[in-house]
Tab-separated table of C-alpha atoms in Angstrom:
chain	number	residue	atom	x	y	z
A	1	MET	CA	121.556	39.402	10.919
A	2	PHE	CA	124.110	40.477	8.736
A	3	TRP	CA	126.535	40.697	11.859
A	4	ARG	CA	125.947	37.031	12.884
A	5	ASN	CA	126.884	36.203	9.831
A	6	PHE	CA	129.857	38.115	9.431
A	7	ASN	CA	133.386	36.789	9.966
A	8	LEU	CA	137.387	37.918	9.458
A	9	ALA	CA	138.906	35.207	7.441
A	10	TRP	CA	139.316	37.616	4.276
A	11	LEU	CA	141.482	39.079	6.135
A	12	ASP	CA	143.732	35.814	6.694
A	13	GLY	CA	145.041	34.974	3.398
A	14	ALA	CA	147.886	32.328	2.372
A	15	PRO	CA	149.545	30.914	5.407
A	16	ILE	CA	152.347	33.035	6.776
A	17	ASN	CA	155.551	31.976	5.914
A	18	TRP	CA	157.860	32.283	9.046
A	19	SER	CA	160.862	31.185	8.005
A	20	LYS	CA	160.862	33.864	4.609
A	21	LEU	CA	160.353	36.161	7.639
A	22	ALA	CA	162.882	35.399	10.069
A	23	ARG	CA	165.423	35.444	7.136
A	24	ARG	CA	164.139	39.178	6.751
A	25	VAL	CA	164.583	40.358	10.482
A	26	PRO	CA	168.170	41.241	10.848
A	27	ALA	CA	168.168	43.359	7.499
A	28	ALA	CA	164.814	45.311	8.921
A	29	ILE	CA	166.142	45.468	12.121
A	30	VAL	CA	169.081	47.452	10.597
A	31	VAL	CA	167.213	49.602	8.462
A	32	TYR	CA	164.497	50.474	11.032
A	33	VAL	CA	167.787	51.384	13.880
A	34	THR	CA	169.302	53.607	10.799
A	35	ALA	CA	166.581	55.416	9.951
A	36	LEU	CA	165.769	55.889	13.949
A	37	ILE	CA	169.306	57.316	14.423
A	38	LEU	CA	169.127	60.019	11.278
A	39	LEU	CA	165.565	60.811	12.421
A	40	ARG	CA	166.662	62.044	15.623
A	41	LEU	CA	169.966	64.010	13.659
A	42	CYS	CA	167.520	65.808	12.082
A	43	LEU	CA	164.979	66.553	15.013
A	44	SER	CA	167.836	68.296	16.751
A	45	ARG	CA	171.505	69.338	17.227
A	46	PHE	CA	170.283	69.846	21.155
A	47	MET	CA	170.261	66.834	24.096
A	48	GLU	CA	167.107	65.803	26.105
A	49	ILE	CA	167.463	65.098	29.821
A	50	ASP	CA	168.488	61.538	29.773
A	51	GLU	CA	171.330	62.294	26.848
A	52	ALA	CA	172.315	64.925	28.420
A	53	GLN	CA	173.082	63.855	31.983
A	54	PHE	CA	176.721	62.167	30.323
A	55	VAL	CA	178.190	65.353	29.883
A	56	GLY	CA	181.157	66.371	31.856
A	57	GLU	CA	180.770	62.157	33.417
A	58	VAL	CA	182.562	60.205	30.496
A	59	TYR	CA	185.970	60.147	31.932
A	60	PHE	CA	186.998	56.268	32.359
A	61	ALA	CA	186.007	55.026	36.036
A	62	TRP	CA	184.263	52.171	38.011
A	63	ASN	CA	182.050	54.787	38.783
A	64	TYR	CA	180.159	58.127	38.832
A	65	GLY	CA	177.884	60.329	40.437
A	66	ASN	CA	174.648	59.821	38.558
A	67	SER	CA	173.758	56.720	40.546
A	68	HIS	CA	174.325	54.214	38.569
A	69	PRO	CA	176.886	51.934	37.456
A	70	PRO	CA	179.943	52.752	34.582
A	71	LEU	CA	178.458	50.673	31.889
A	72	TYR	CA	176.584	53.090	29.938
A	73	ASN	CA	179.297	56.327	30.148
A	74	TRP	CA	182.065	54.228	28.671
A	75	LEU	CA	179.641	53.443	25.855
A	76	VAL	CA	179.265	57.246	25.121
A	77	ARG	CA	182.752	58.091	25.879
A	78	THR	CA	183.351	55.356	22.771
A	79	ALA	CA	181.002	56.776	20.647
A	80	LEU	CA	182.237	60.281	21.263
A	81	GLU	CA	185.804	59.149	20.599
A	82	LEU	CA	184.216	57.726	17.062
A	83	THR	CA	182.368	61.136	16.166
A	84	ARG	CA	184.728	63.308	17.055
A	85	TRP	CA	182.754	64.508	19.884
A	86	ASN	CA	179.814	65.061	18.326
A	87	TRP	CA	177.349	64.793	21.616
A	88	VAL	CA	173.971	63.990	19.582
A	89	PHE	CA	174.977	61.733	16.933
A	90	SER	CA	177.218	59.542	20.034
A	91	VAL	CA	174.060	59.544	22.431
A	92	ALA	CA	171.498	58.632	19.192
A	93	LEU	CA	173.994	56.062	18.117
A	94	VAL	CA	174.601	53.977	21.396
A	95	ARG	CA	170.793	54.149	22.285
A	96	LEU	CA	169.295	53.439	19.157
A	97	SER	CA	172.285	50.679	18.751
A	98	LEU	CA	170.776	49.199	22.206
A	99	LEU	CA	167.920	49.388	20.905
A	100	GLY	CA	168.200	46.974	18.008
A	101	LEU	CA	170.132	44.686	19.857
A	102	TYR	CA	167.464	44.671	22.084
A	103	HIS	CA	165.271	43.587	19.237
A	104	TRP	CA	167.493	40.733	17.689
A	105	LEU	CA	168.696	39.211	21.267
A	106	CYS	CA	164.830	38.711	21.648
A	107	PHE	CA	164.280	37.526	18.387
A	108	ASP	CA	166.747	35.485	18.125
A	109	ALA	CA	166.478	33.670	21.926
A	110	ALA	CA	162.439	33.067	21.660
A	111	ARG	CA	163.806	31.705	17.260
A	112	LYS	CA	166.104	29.505	19.439
A	113	LEU	CA	163.957	28.178	21.858
A	114	ALA	CA	160.337	27.540	20.184
A	115	GLY	CA	161.103	27.787	16.648
A	116	ASP	CA	160.780	30.832	14.205
A	117	ARG	CA	157.325	31.378	14.580
A	118	ALA	CA	158.240	32.401	18.232
A	119	GLY	CA	161.236	34.765	17.106
A	120	ILE	CA	158.824	36.607	14.786
A	121	LEU	CA	156.125	37.067	17.510
A	122	ALA	CA	158.614	38.113	20.590
A	123	LEU	CA	159.619	40.837	18.286
A	124	THR	CA	156.242	41.791	17.711
A	125	ALA	CA	155.147	41.712	21.019
A	126	SER	CA	158.382	44.126	21.523
A	127	ALA	CA	155.971	46.578	19.476
A	128	PHE	CA	153.005	46.603	22.169
A	129	LEU	CA	155.423	47.610	24.929
A	130	PRO	CA	155.864	50.928	25.798
A	131	GLN	CA	159.317	51.633	27.345
A	132	ILE	CA	160.373	49.212	23.813
A	133	ALA	CA	158.119	51.043	21.210
A	134	TRP	CA	157.867	54.427	22.906
A	135	MET	CA	160.125	55.759	25.604
A	136	SER	CA	163.394	53.845	24.006
A	137	VAL	CA	162.646	55.519	20.900
A	138	GLN	CA	162.806	59.046	21.945
A	139	THR	CA	164.670	58.708	25.675
A	140	THR	CA	166.071	56.551	28.157
A	141	ALA	CA	169.773	55.424	28.360
A	142	HIS	CA	170.641	52.975	31.413
A	143	THR	CA	167.200	51.582	31.344
A	144	ILE	CA	167.560	49.819	27.536
A	145	LEU	CA	170.821	48.653	28.910
A	146	VAL	CA	170.319	46.479	31.555
A	147	MET	CA	166.807	44.745	29.174
A	148	VAL	CA	169.572	44.089	26.677
A	149	ALA	CA	171.400	42.600	29.404
A	150	ALA	CA	168.122	40.633	30.802
A	151	ILE	CA	167.595	38.752	27.513
A	152	GLY	CA	171.150	38.219	26.913
A	153	VAL	CA	171.079	35.984	29.484
A	154	ILE	CA	167.753	34.288	28.105
A	155	HIS	CA	169.854	34.065	24.933
A	156	ALA	CA	172.731	32.450	26.572
A	157	PHE	CA	170.688	30.270	28.330
A	158	ALA	CA	169.339	29.659	24.879
A	159	MET	CA	172.641	28.690	23.391
A	160	VAL	CA	173.361	26.117	26.326
A	161	ARG	CA	169.911	24.560	25.706
A	162	SER	CA	170.668	24.156	22.029
A	163	GLY	CA	174.239	22.229	23.295
A	164	ARG	CA	176.489	25.100	22.502
A	165	ASP	CA	177.472	24.709	26.525
A	166	THR	CA	181.157	26.793	26.718
A	167	ILE	CA	180.433	29.382	24.735
A	168	GLY	CA	177.082	29.563	25.962
A	169	TYR	CA	178.244	29.811	29.354
A	170	ALA	CA	180.583	32.332	28.239
A	171	TRP	CA	178.318	34.458	26.924
A	172	PHE	CA	175.907	33.857	29.913
A	173	GLY	CA	179.044	35.329	32.215
A	174	PHE	CA	179.096	38.101	29.592
A	175	TRP	CA	175.992	39.672	29.854
A	176	ALA	CA	175.348	38.942	33.633
A	177	THR	CA	178.701	41.703	33.740
A	178	VAL	CA	176.653	44.052	31.260
A	179	GLY	CA	173.916	43.966	33.502
A	180	ALA	CA	175.498	44.239	36.805
A	181	LEU	CA	177.301	47.184	35.406
A	182	ALA	CA	174.289	48.502	33.302
A	183	LYS	CA	172.292	49.135	36.058
A	184	TYR	CA	171.780	47.819	39.866
A	185	ASN	CA	168.108	46.771	39.909
A	186	PHE	CA	169.453	44.107	37.442
A	187	PHE	CA	170.307	41.212	40.483
A	188	ILE	CA	166.860	41.293	41.008
A	189	PHE	CA	166.306	39.829	37.485
A	190	LEU	CA	169.579	37.712	37.435
A	191	ILE	CA	168.977	36.556	41.069
A	192	SER	CA	165.515	35.256	40.331
A	193	PHE	CA	166.377	33.683	37.085
A	194	LEU	CA	168.927	31.734	38.850
A	195	ILE	CA	166.296	30.388	41.408
A	196	ALA	CA	163.687	29.607	38.844
A	197	ALA	CA	166.247	27.759	37.487
A	198	ALA	CA	167.151	25.770	40.134
A	199	LEU	CA	163.396	25.483	40.891
A	200	THR	CA	162.909	23.682	37.370
A	201	PRO	CA	164.399	19.926	37.415
A	202	GLY	CA	165.050	19.653	33.833
A	203	ILE	CA	166.386	23.384	33.563
A	204	ARG	CA	168.682	22.937	36.645
A	205	ARG	CA	169.803	19.604	35.149
A	206	GLN	CA	170.826	21.592	32.499
A	207	LEU	CA	172.436	24.952	33.425
A	208	LEU	CA	173.369	24.601	36.639
A	209	ARG	CA	176.501	22.012	35.711
A	210	ARG	CA	180.244	22.675	36.246
A	211	GLN	CA	180.784	25.213	33.127
A	212	ILE	CA	178.791	27.704	35.235
A	213	TRP	CA	181.574	28.276	36.947
A	214	LEU	CA	183.249	30.380	33.839
A	215	SER	CA	180.296	32.371	33.615
A	216	PHE	CA	181.008	33.366	37.549
A	217	ALA	CA	184.893	33.563	36.946
A	218	ILE	CA	183.913	35.915	34.200
A	219	PHE	CA	181.540	38.125	36.048
A	220	ALA	CA	183.729	37.901	39.371
A	221	VAL	CA	186.918	39.375	37.620
A	222	ALA	CA	184.870	41.932	35.613
A	223	PHE	CA	182.751	43.369	38.635
A	224	ALA	CA	185.227	43.015	41.154
A	225	PRO	CA	186.886	46.760	40.382
A	226	VAL	CA	183.392	48.214	40.753
A	227	VAL	CA	182.444	46.567	44.191
A	228	VAL	CA	185.848	47.917	45.443
A	229	ALA	CA	185.296	51.393	43.760
A	230	SER	CA	181.910	51.427	44.987
A	231	LEU	CA	182.907	50.513	48.488
A	232	ARG	CA	184.618	53.833	48.812
A	233	ALA	CA	181.743	56.004	48.551
A	234	PRO	CA	179.272	53.086	49.932
A	235	LEU	CA	175.733	54.439	48.898
A	236	ALA	CA	175.850	58.335	48.119
A	237	ALA	CA	174.749	58.153	44.895
A	238	THR	CA	172.332	55.209	45.276
A	239	ALA	CA	170.931	57.340	48.231
A	240	GLY	CA	169.421	59.933	45.031
A	241	ARG	CA	167.558	56.941	43.299
A	242	MET	CA	166.272	55.252	46.425
A	243	GLU	CA	164.943	59.201	46.838
A	244	LYS	CA	162.902	58.858	43.874
A	245	LEU	CA	161.373	55.444	44.978
A	246	ALA	CA	160.394	57.354	48.218
A	247	SER	CA	158.435	60.093	46.712
A	248	ALA	CA	154.519	60.503	47.551
A	249	ILE	CA	152.459	60.142	44.629
A	250	ASP	CA	149.150	62.438	45.209
A	251	TYR	CA	146.706	60.097	44.125
A	252	LEU	CA	147.612	56.959	46.520
A	253	LEU	CA	147.616	58.942	49.731
A	254	PRO	CA	144.539	58.038	50.752
A	255	ILE	CA	145.949	54.003	51.163
A	256	ASP	CA	149.233	55.445	52.461
A	257	ILE	CA	149.750	53.689	55.889
A	258	PRO	CA	152.790	54.345	57.798
A	259	HIS	CA	156.181	52.400	57.654
A	260	LEU	CA	154.328	50.311	55.043
A	261	GLY	CA	154.541	50.804	51.420
A	262	ILE	CA	151.050	49.512	50.684
A	263	ASP	CA	150.790	52.625	48.573
A	264	GLY	CA	154.247	51.597	46.585
A	265	LEU	CA	152.311	48.488	46.085
A	266	PHE	CA	149.570	49.344	44.773
A	267	SER	CA	152.007	51.896	42.186
A	268	LEU	CA	154.152	48.955	41.431
A	269	ALA	CA	151.044	47.333	39.930
A	270	ILE	CA	150.012	49.959	38.262
A	271	SER	CA	153.551	50.207	36.615
A	272	THR	CA	153.553	46.551	35.473
A	273	ALA	CA	150.445	46.956	34.222
A	274	LEU	CA	151.086	49.653	31.819
A	275	TRP	CA	154.434	47.889	31.234
A	276	ALA	CA	153.106	44.578	30.041
A	277	GLY	CA	149.612	45.154	30.245
A	278	PRO	CA	149.395	46.639	26.152
A	279	ALA	CA	150.979	43.578	24.838
A	280	VAL	CA	149.438	41.110	26.932
A	281	ILE	CA	146.119	42.521	25.855
A	282	VAL	CA	146.809	42.016	21.590
A	283	PHE	CA	147.777	38.927	21.986
A	284	ILE	CA	145.151	37.782	23.700
A	285	ILE	CA	142.908	39.376	21.682
A	286	GLY	CA	144.507	37.934	18.495
A	287	ARG	CA	143.575	34.315	19.613
A	288	THR	CA	139.808	34.746	20.155
A	289	ARG	CA	139.220	33.463	16.756
A	290	ASP	CA	141.653	30.382	17.200
A	291	HIS	CA	139.119	27.119	17.991
A	292	PRO	CA	141.181	25.205	18.758
A	293	ARG	CA	143.245	28.012	21.023
A	294	PRO	CA	146.675	26.528	19.484
A	295	ALA	CA	149.511	24.477	21.908
A	296	PRO	CA	151.653	26.606	23.580
A	297	ASP	CA	155.410	26.901	21.634
A	298	GLY	CA	158.596	25.411	23.313
A	299	ASP	CA	159.454	23.199	25.895
A	300	ALA	CA	156.937	23.308	28.930
A	301	GLU	CA	160.156	23.946	31.375
A	302	VAL	CA	161.464	26.681	29.483
A	303	ARG	CA	158.380	28.386	29.523
A	304	LEU	CA	157.688	27.773	33.245
A	305	LEU	CA	161.300	28.874	33.827
A	306	LEU	CA	160.679	32.152	32.435
A	307	LEU	CA	157.313	33.085	34.040
A	308	ARG	CA	159.033	31.965	37.305
A	309	THR	CA	162.208	34.464	36.763
A	310	VAL	CA	159.362	37.140	36.172
A	311	LEU	CA	157.179	36.435	39.080
A	312	ILE	CA	160.210	35.607	41.501
A	313	GLY	CA	161.250	39.245	40.926
A	314	LEU	CA	157.688	40.986	40.936
A	315	VAL	CA	157.461	39.404	44.496
A	316	ALA	CA	160.995	40.187	45.553
A	317	PHE	CA	160.775	43.882	44.584
A	318	ALA	CA	157.379	43.812	46.312
A	319	THR	CA	158.494	42.765	49.527
A	320	LEU	CA	161.374	45.727	48.970
A	321	VAL	CA	158.806	47.987	48.454
A	322	VAL	CA	156.313	47.366	51.371
A	323	ALA	CA	159.134	46.811	53.369
A	324	ALA	CA	160.938	49.664	52.988
A	325	ASP	CA	157.939	51.914	52.909
A	326	TYR	CA	158.369	53.183	49.377
A	327	HIS	CA	155.840	54.966	47.570
A	328	SER	CA	156.722	55.468	44.120
A	329	VAL	CA	157.562	52.918	41.031
A	330	ALA	CA	158.309	54.030	38.085
A	331	GLU	CA	157.926	51.959	34.872
A	332	ARG	CA	161.645	51.862	33.857
A	333	TYR	CA	162.363	50.235	37.119
A	334	MET	CA	160.999	47.325	36.194
A	335	ALA	CA	162.685	47.100	33.005
A	336	PRO	CA	164.913	43.752	33.859
A	337	ILE	CA	162.574	41.757	35.725
A	338	LEU	CA	159.869	42.398	32.812
A	339	ALA	CA	162.403	42.596	30.015
A	340	PRO	CA	160.993	38.167	29.175
A	341	THR	CA	157.631	39.613	28.343
A	342	ALA	CA	157.820	39.507	24.717
A	343	ILE	CA	159.289	36.344	24.413
A	344	LEU	CA	157.014	34.852	27.418
A	345	LEU	CA	153.758	36.027	25.031
A	346	ALA	CA	155.430	34.415	22.060
A	347	LEU	CA	156.017	31.287	23.012
A	348	TYR	CA	152.322	30.945	25.590
A	349	LEU	CA	150.137	32.473	23.041
A	350	PRO	CA	151.559	32.050	19.763
A	351	GLN	CA	149.155	33.070	16.808
A	352	VAL	CA	147.322	31.213	14.180
A	353	LEU	CA	144.444	33.445	12.213
A	354	GLY	CA	145.350	36.886	14.393
A	355	ALA	CA	148.919	36.722	13.235
A	356	ARG	CA	148.277	38.530	10.250
A	357	ASN	CA	146.485	41.105	11.750
A	358	ILE	CA	148.931	41.198	14.590
A	359	LEU	CA	151.817	42.071	12.575
A	360	ALA	CA	149.983	44.849	10.183
A	361	ILE	CA	149.011	46.366	13.608
A	362	ALA	CA	152.721	46.177	15.276
A	363	GLY	CA	154.332	47.400	11.607
A	364	PHE	CA	151.795	50.401	12.325
A	365	VAL	CA	153.287	50.672	15.819
A	366	TYR	CA	156.821	50.890	15.022
A	367	VAL	CA	156.010	53.204	12.132
A	368	LEU	CA	153.684	55.322	14.300
A	369	ALA	CA	156.218	55.910	17.274
A	370	PRO	CA	159.252	57.394	15.579
A	371	ILE	CA	156.287	59.757	13.245
A	372	ALA	CA	155.221	60.735	17.253
A	373	VAL	CA	158.395	62.106	18.074
A	374	ALA	CA	158.896	63.742	14.937
A	375	TYR	CA	155.266	65.587	15.427
A	376	ILE	CA	156.693	66.411	18.938
A	377	ALA	CA	159.789	67.570	18.206
A	378	LEU	CA	158.761	69.786	15.280
A	379	PHE	CA	155.649	71.265	16.427
A	380	ALA	CA	155.695	71.276	20.559
A	381	THR	CA	158.103	72.604	22.466
A	382	PRO	CA	160.572	69.738	24.220
A	383	ARG	CA	163.432	70.740	26.159
A	384	PHE	CA	165.793	69.544	23.204
A	385	THR	CA	164.126	72.056	20.987
A	386	PHE	CA	165.149	75.287	23.392
A	387	PRO	CA	167.182	78.053	22.166
A	388	PHE	CA	170.790	76.828	24.057
A	389	ASP	CA	172.820	78.313	21.170
A	390	ALA	CA	171.416	81.683	21.597
A	391	VAL	CA	172.069	81.295	25.255
A	392	ALA	CA	175.517	80.202	23.860
A	393	LEU	CA	176.243	82.567	21.906
A	394	ALA	CA	175.366	86.233	24.194
A	395	ILE	CA	177.464	84.396	26.736
A	396	ARG	CA	180.676	84.249	24.240
A	397	ALA	CA	180.119	87.127	23.422
A	398	GLN	CA	180.019	88.863	26.388
A	399	ASN	CA	183.261	87.103	27.230
A	400	PRO	CA	185.176	84.239	25.036
A	401	ALA	CA	187.231	83.266	27.872
A	402	PRO	CA	186.424	79.604	28.899
A	403	ALA	CA	184.206	79.569	32.276
A	404	ARG	CA	182.148	76.530	34.080
A	405	ILE	CA	178.138	76.484	32.811
A	406	ILE	CA	176.202	76.264	36.266
A	407	SER	CA	172.019	75.729	35.634
A	408	ASN	CA	169.767	74.334	38.080
A	409	ARG	CA	168.928	72.385	35.596
A	410	GLN	CA	171.569	69.941	34.436
A	411	ASP	CA	170.474	69.602	30.346
A	412	ASP	CA	170.476	73.152	30.268
A	413	ALA	CA	173.958	73.425	31.686
A	414	ALA	CA	175.418	70.294	29.630
A	415	ASN	CA	173.723	71.694	25.976
A	416	VAL	CA	175.433	75.355	26.786
A	417	ALA	CA	178.417	74.037	27.552
A	418	VAL	CA	178.714	71.467	24.842
A	419	LEU	CA	177.592	74.189	22.584
A	420	LEU	CA	180.377	76.241	23.559
A	421	HIS	CA	183.611	73.408	24.375
A	422	TRP	CA	183.495	74.736	28.154
A	423	PRO	CA	183.791	72.663	31.179
A	424	PRO	CA	181.727	70.461	32.934
A	425	GLU	CA	182.012	69.021	28.794
A	426	GLN	CA	185.395	69.018	28.956
A	427	GLY	CA	188.706	71.492	30.183
A	428	LEU	CA	188.680	73.449	33.463
A	429	ALA	CA	188.245	76.994	34.187
A	430	ARG	CA	187.900	79.255	37.202
A	431	ASP	CA	184.979	81.138	36.329
A	432	VAL	CA	181.541	80.415	36.571
A	433	VAL	CA	178.233	80.934	34.275
A	434	LEU	CA	175.202	80.862	36.076
A	435	VAL	CA	171.929	79.813	33.649
A	436	TRP	CA	168.953	80.427	34.218
A	437	GLN	CA	165.422	80.306	32.523
A	438	GLY	CA	162.836	82.865	32.502
A	439	ASP	CA	161.515	84.377	35.952
A	440	GLU	CA	162.656	81.260	37.909
A	441	ALA	CA	165.523	82.237	40.476
A	442	ALA	CA	168.720	81.965	39.573
A	443	PRO	CA	170.787	78.896	40.838
A	444	ASP	CA	172.251	78.660	44.484
A	445	THR	CA	175.446	80.728	44.773
A	446	SER	CA	176.267	78.931	48.435
A	447	ASP	CA	178.967	76.066	47.037
A	448	LEU	CA	180.901	79.293	45.771
A	449	PRO	CA	183.576	80.452	47.116
A	450	ALA	CA	183.133	83.646	49.512
A	451	ASP	CA	185.657	85.584	47.726
A	452	ALA	CA	183.780	84.821	43.897
A	453	MET	CA	183.662	88.419	42.222
A	454	LEU	CA	180.333	89.217	40.084
A	455	LEU	CA	181.383	90.457	36.886
A	456	GLY	CA	178.297	92.375	35.768
A	457	PRO	CA	174.708	92.302	35.709
A	458	ALA	CA	172.289	89.296	34.687
A	459	VAL	CA	171.789	89.073	31.029
A	460	ARG	CA	169.083	88.156	29.266
A	461	VAL	CA	168.321	85.839	26.070
A	462	THR	CA	164.918	85.555	24.268
A	463	ALA	CA	165.073	83.794	21.171
A	464	PRO	CA	162.323	80.791	19.368
A	465	VAL	CA	162.681	77.363	19.918
A	466	ARG	CA	164.269	75.470	17.691
A	467	ASN	CA	161.254	73.918	15.469
A	468	PHE	CA	157.722	75.098	13.651
A	469	SER	CA	156.276	75.938	16.975
A	470	GLY	CA	156.565	79.892	17.223
A	471	GLU	CA	157.162	80.135	21.117
A	472	LEU	CA	160.010	81.770	22.501
A	473	ARG	CA	162.090	81.120	24.947
A	474	THR	CA	163.867	82.794	27.793
A	475	PHE	CA	167.048	82.713	29.460
A	476	ASN	CA	169.721	84.780	31.657
A	477	PHE	CA	173.143	84.230	32.729
A	478	GLN	CA	175.348	85.942	34.950
A	479	ARG	CA	179.489	85.503	35.591
A	480	TYR	CA	181.066	84.876	38.135
A	481	SER	CA	185.099	85.337	38.677
A	482	LEU	CA	186.811	82.791	40.786
A	483	ALA	CA	190.403	83.549	40.071
A	484	PRO	CA	192.759	84.485	43.056
A	485	PRO	CA	193.264	88.926	42.777
A	486	THR	CA	196.404	90.328	40.788
A	487	PRO	CA	198.797	91.252	43.482
A	488	VAL	CA	199.722	94.932	43.841
A	489	PRO	CA	203.461	95.309	42.623
A	490	ASN	CA	205.472	96.209	45.286
A	491	SER	CA	206.154	99.840	44.916
A	492	GLY	CA	209.770	99.619	46.935
A	493	GLY	CA	208.989	102.621	49.050
């Protein structure tokens, strides 16, 4: 029969010149990131949720109220200064530049460890990691920074392994510091990596030498101020992040055992599968035509080091989830632990006959993701297309005196404040303007002073969203004065 005689050899073409492709990667990354930044600027002049979280949080400090270490805030502030406080440009520039840095570090680390083919395949595998190819294109902030730091540690290790000891250990300390200043779950990755190195004899002799004290010194000097600042407000911010882990998932409630996070363990397994599963499946399928299968690339101890790092990190996180009775583990929480996935796949599952097909599919995914983002922004109703400009104009028309914008949703307040250049974007104000959507309840006023004076009725603003969907969105706002009353002049009587 036809299907028995059918084969895909005609798809293979000439052998792939991996070195030629590798030389083109840096330019391709720059072009891709530039295109993503331009696309983001064209889609909306407003910020989505993760971007808006930095409004009012970009003063230089050692810790902030958003339950994260300070580095990403510093990067956004630096970008704001460079772009003359263009918020959308700044947050897009930081996020997408970090995405480009992830791609380059991933490619170059794999190439240093196992050659040009491994570097290209690591870049290819990243196309099938949803947190990279999809989420980091449209949103995320600290997550992409912590992934960059984790891959940076592996890249520094590759430098040490290639004989560049001093500079490699300096970079190791640098990337460890970046991770610690990016997101606290980075420590699960870092400790797992060091334990895996200690358990692997050849790696232990190569990495854990006297020069590693240089890495520790760099880390200690840079991270110490954050530790001191955090001790003054121990767990106030982090507690908010822990509450998300403690939120139950409805479909896992039947297996929720009191005081034991069994449902959280299932949530972790699901998140792990969603994070890395697509790439693993694609790479396994890609090898089905290779008989015999090509041997893994690179050194066996390097592969073992990276695999042990991931497994130790997963076991540690799973132990925490079960012991603390956590219920919900989002995919982004797995970011530093699973960051080596692309490099692991490139080393363990090299492609021969399936390589050309996988490269083509990966290229298609890299192009499809921004097209999908653009489609959603132009024809659906994502929050960063809401008519914040109409709300800002109405608020200014009612009373042009600066006021602090407060809303039930932080991104609503942030977008309106940025358009007006009022607090919390910058400056101080005695008045407050409450903003809320549609028929929702107005923001809680219990935190306002008892003598706060209502300056008028709520104003309702209805306007179309800023894309081609034609949908309308309604906002309300109401102004309060917190200024002290003007003293009555003494009549002299």
